[in-house]
């Protein structure tokens, strides 16, 4: 007997998380993006959506081939709307290839 995943109810973020909540956000740069420019962009965009966010809450690692950067932003969100707003802003930024 196989399990049908469509039978499993989908859950919304607000049902899974109690706010305020510290949620790490991952962002990956496009190939050959300048690291300091990428870092500054992440801080600027996040600070617009999350008051009190600062550069010390971002860690960046270089890919093994040195072509792109993977960043982790330690963000304390106050609401699910704030999560969605930041996600959309990061996804729309020209230096960001993907957001996880």
PDB file of C-alpha atoms in Angstrom:
ATOM      1  CA  UNK A   1       0.000   0.000   0.000  1.00  0.00           C
ATOM      2  CA  UNK A   2       1.484   3.355  -0.999  1.00  0.00           C
ATOM      3  CA  UNK A   3       1.051   6.554   0.954  1.00  0.00           C
ATOM      4  CA  UNK A   4      -0.602   9.436  -0.838  1.00  0.00           C
ATOM      5  CA  UNK A   5       0.952  12.733   0.182  1.00  0.00           C
ATOM      6  CA  UNK A   6      -2.147  14.531  -0.999  1.00  0.00           C
ATOM      7  CA  UNK A   7      -3.933  13.023   2.029  1.00  0.00           C
ATOM      8  CA  UNK A   8      -1.607  14.878   4.412  1.00  0.00           C
ATOM      9  CA  UNK A   9      -3.018  18.297   5.330  1.00  0.00           C
ATOM     10  CA  UNK A  10      -0.761  21.189   4.437  1.00  0.00           C
ATOM     11  CA  UNK A  11       0.257  23.421   7.302  1.00  0.00           C
ATOM     12  CA  UNK A  12       0.901  27.125   7.152  1.00  0.00           C
ATOM     13  CA  UNK A  13       3.925  28.751   8.699  1.00  0.00           C
ATOM     14  CA  UNK A  14       1.781  30.576  11.255  1.00  0.00           C
ATOM     15  CA  UNK A  15       0.466  27.186  12.422  1.00  0.00           C
ATOM     16  CA  UNK A  16       3.997  25.833  12.916  1.00  0.00           C
ATOM     17  CA  UNK A  17       5.809  28.794  14.465  1.00  0.00           C
ATOM     18  CA  UNK A  18       5.094  30.978  17.471  1.00  0.00           C
ATOM     19  CA  UNK A  19       6.115  34.574  16.875  1.00  0.00           C
ATOM     20  CA  UNK A  20       8.410  36.257  17.641  1.00  0.00           C
ATOM     21  CA  UNK A  21      10.693  33.582  16.242  1.00  0.00           C
ATOM     22  CA  UNK A  22      14.353  33.320  15.285  1.00  0.00           C
ATOM     23  CA  UNK A  23      14.358  31.839  11.785  1.00  0.00           C
ATOM     24  CA  UNK A  24      17.580  31.482   9.798  1.00  0.00           C
ATOM     25  CA  UNK A  25      17.227  32.641   6.204  1.00  0.00           C
ATOM     26  CA  UNK A  26      19.632  31.342   3.563  1.00  0.00           C
ATOM     27  CA  UNK A  27      20.502  33.352   0.469  1.00  0.00           C
ATOM     28  CA  UNK A  28      22.811  32.484  -2.418  1.00  0.00           C
ATOM     29  CA  UNK A  29      24.468  35.041  -4.681  1.00  0.00           C
ATOM     30  CA  UNK A  30      24.746  34.975  -8.427  1.00  0.00           C
ATOM     31  CA  UNK A  31      28.050  33.819  -9.896  1.00  0.00           C
ATOM     32  CA  UNK A  32      30.945  36.278  -9.576  1.00  0.00           C
ATOM     33  CA  UNK A  33      29.095  38.673  -7.255  1.00  0.00           C
ATOM     34  CA  UNK A  34      31.319  40.838  -5.062  1.00  0.00           C
ATOM     35  CA  UNK A  35      31.177  39.540  -1.468  1.00  0.00           C
ATOM     36  CA  UNK A  36      31.082  42.928   0.248  1.00  0.00           C
ATOM     37  CA  UNK A  37      28.377  44.160  -2.135  1.00  0.00           C
ATOM     38  CA  UNK A  38      26.324  40.989  -1.513  1.00  0.00           C
ATOM     39  CA  UNK A  39      26.727  41.340   2.268  1.00  0.00           C
ATOM     40  CA  UNK A  40      25.731  45.019   2.202  1.00  0.00           C
ATOM     41  CA  UNK A  41      22.687  44.283   0.036  1.00  0.00           C
ATOM     42  CA  UNK A  42      21.497  41.535   2.386  1.00  0.00           C
ATOM     43  CA  UNK A  43      21.867  43.787   5.420  1.00  0.00           C
ATOM     44  CA  UNK A  44      20.126  46.742   3.725  1.00  0.00           C
ATOM     45  CA  UNK A  45      17.164  44.706   2.457  1.00  0.00           C
ATOM     46  CA  UNK A  46      16.712  42.824   5.719  1.00  0.00           C
ATOM     47  CA  UNK A  47      16.976  45.965   7.876  1.00  0.00           C
ATOM     48  CA  UNK A  48      14.124  47.507   5.852  1.00  0.00           C
ATOM     49  CA  UNK A  49      11.844  44.645   6.864  1.00  0.00           C
ATOM     50  CA  UNK A  50      13.220  43.730  10.298  1.00  0.00           C
ATOM     51  CA  UNK A  51      13.968  46.646  12.635  1.00  0.00           C
ATOM     52  CA  UNK A  52      17.179  46.161  14.583  1.00  0.00           C
ATOM     53  CA  UNK A  53      18.763  43.797  12.058  1.00  0.00           C
ATOM     54  CA  UNK A  54      22.491  44.490  11.650  1.00  0.00           C
ATOM     55  CA  UNK A  55      25.572  43.245   9.787  1.00  0.00           C
ATOM     56  CA  UNK A  56      26.683  41.024  12.663  1.00  0.00           C
ATOM     57  CA  UNK A  57      23.683  38.767  12.062  1.00  0.00           C
ATOM     58  CA  UNK A  58      24.950  37.681   8.624  1.00  0.00           C
ATOM     59  CA  UNK A  59      27.488  34.939   7.996  1.00  0.00           C
ATOM     60  CA  UNK A  60      28.808  34.287   4.496  1.00  0.00           C
ATOM     61  CA  UNK A  61      30.657  31.307   3.101  1.00  0.00           C
ATOM     62  CA  UNK A  62      32.340  31.052  -0.286  1.00  0.00           C
ATOM     63  CA  UNK A  63      31.542  28.096  -2.538  1.00  0.00           C
ATOM     64  CA  UNK A  64      34.290  25.509  -2.991  1.00  0.00           C
ATOM     65  CA  UNK A  65      34.986  26.777  -6.512  1.00  0.00           C
ATOM     66  CA  UNK A  66      34.798  30.400  -5.369  1.00  0.00           C
ATOM     67  CA  UNK A  67      32.032  31.279  -7.816  1.00  0.00           C
ATOM     68  CA  UNK A  68      29.257  32.273  -5.429  1.00  0.00           C
ATOM     69  CA  UNK A  69      28.462  33.011  -1.792  1.00  0.00           C
ATOM     70  CA  UNK A  70      26.001  31.372   0.576  1.00  0.00           C
ATOM     71  CA  UNK A  71      24.741  33.585   3.387  1.00  0.00           C
ATOM     72  CA  UNK A  72      22.828  32.804   6.548  1.00  0.00           C
ATOM     73  CA  UNK A  73      20.825  35.630   8.083  1.00  0.00           C
ATOM     74  CA  UNK A  74      19.796  35.148  11.718  1.00  0.00           C
ATOM     75  CA  UNK A  75      16.464  36.952  11.704  1.00  0.00           C
ATOM     76  CA  UNK A  76      14.002  37.356  14.558  1.00  0.00           C
ATOM     77  CA  UNK A  77      10.611  37.790  12.921  1.00  0.00           C
ATOM     78  CA  UNK A  78       7.616  39.335  14.681  1.00  0.00           C
ATOM     79  CA  UNK A  79       4.981  37.973  12.268  1.00  0.00           C
ATOM     80  CA  UNK A  80       4.414  35.697   9.318  1.00  0.00           C
ATOM     81  CA  UNK A  81       3.784  38.761   7.149  1.00  0.00           C
ATOM     82  CA  UNK A  82       7.305  39.939   7.949  1.00  0.00           C
ATOM     83  CA  UNK A  83       8.688  36.552   6.831  1.00  0.00           C
ATOM     84  CA  UNK A  84       6.843  36.733   3.517  1.00  0.00           C
ATOM     85  CA  UNK A  85       7.825  40.370   2.918  1.00  0.00           C
ATOM     86  CA  UNK A  86      11.529  39.683   3.471  1.00  0.00           C
ATOM     87  CA  UNK A  87      11.404  36.553   1.343  1.00  0.00           C
ATOM     88  CA  UNK A  88       9.859  38.475  -1.557  1.00  0.00           C
ATOM     89  CA  UNK A  89      12.328  41.358  -1.215  1.00  0.00           C
ATOM     90  CA  UNK A  90      15.353  39.045  -1.187  1.00  0.00           C
ATOM     91  CA  UNK A  91      14.044  36.977  -4.121  1.00  0.00           C
ATOM     92  CA  UNK A  92      13.577  40.171  -6.112  1.00  0.00           C
ATOM     93  CA  UNK A  93      17.063  41.543  -5.448  1.00  0.00           C
ATOM     94  CA  UNK A  94      19.408  41.423  -8.472  1.00  0.00           C
ATOM     95  CA  UNK A  95      22.365  40.032  -6.467  1.00  0.00           C
ATOM     96  CA  UNK A  96      20.369  37.138  -4.971  1.00  0.00           C
ATOM     97  CA  UNK A  97      20.107  33.954  -6.989  1.00  0.00           C
ATOM     98  CA  UNK A  98      17.960  31.986  -4.520  1.00  0.00           C
ATOM     99  CA  UNK A  99      16.483  32.122  -1.042  1.00  0.00           C
ATOM    100  CA  UNK A 100      15.925  29.101   1.182  1.00  0.00           C
TER     101      UNK A 100
END
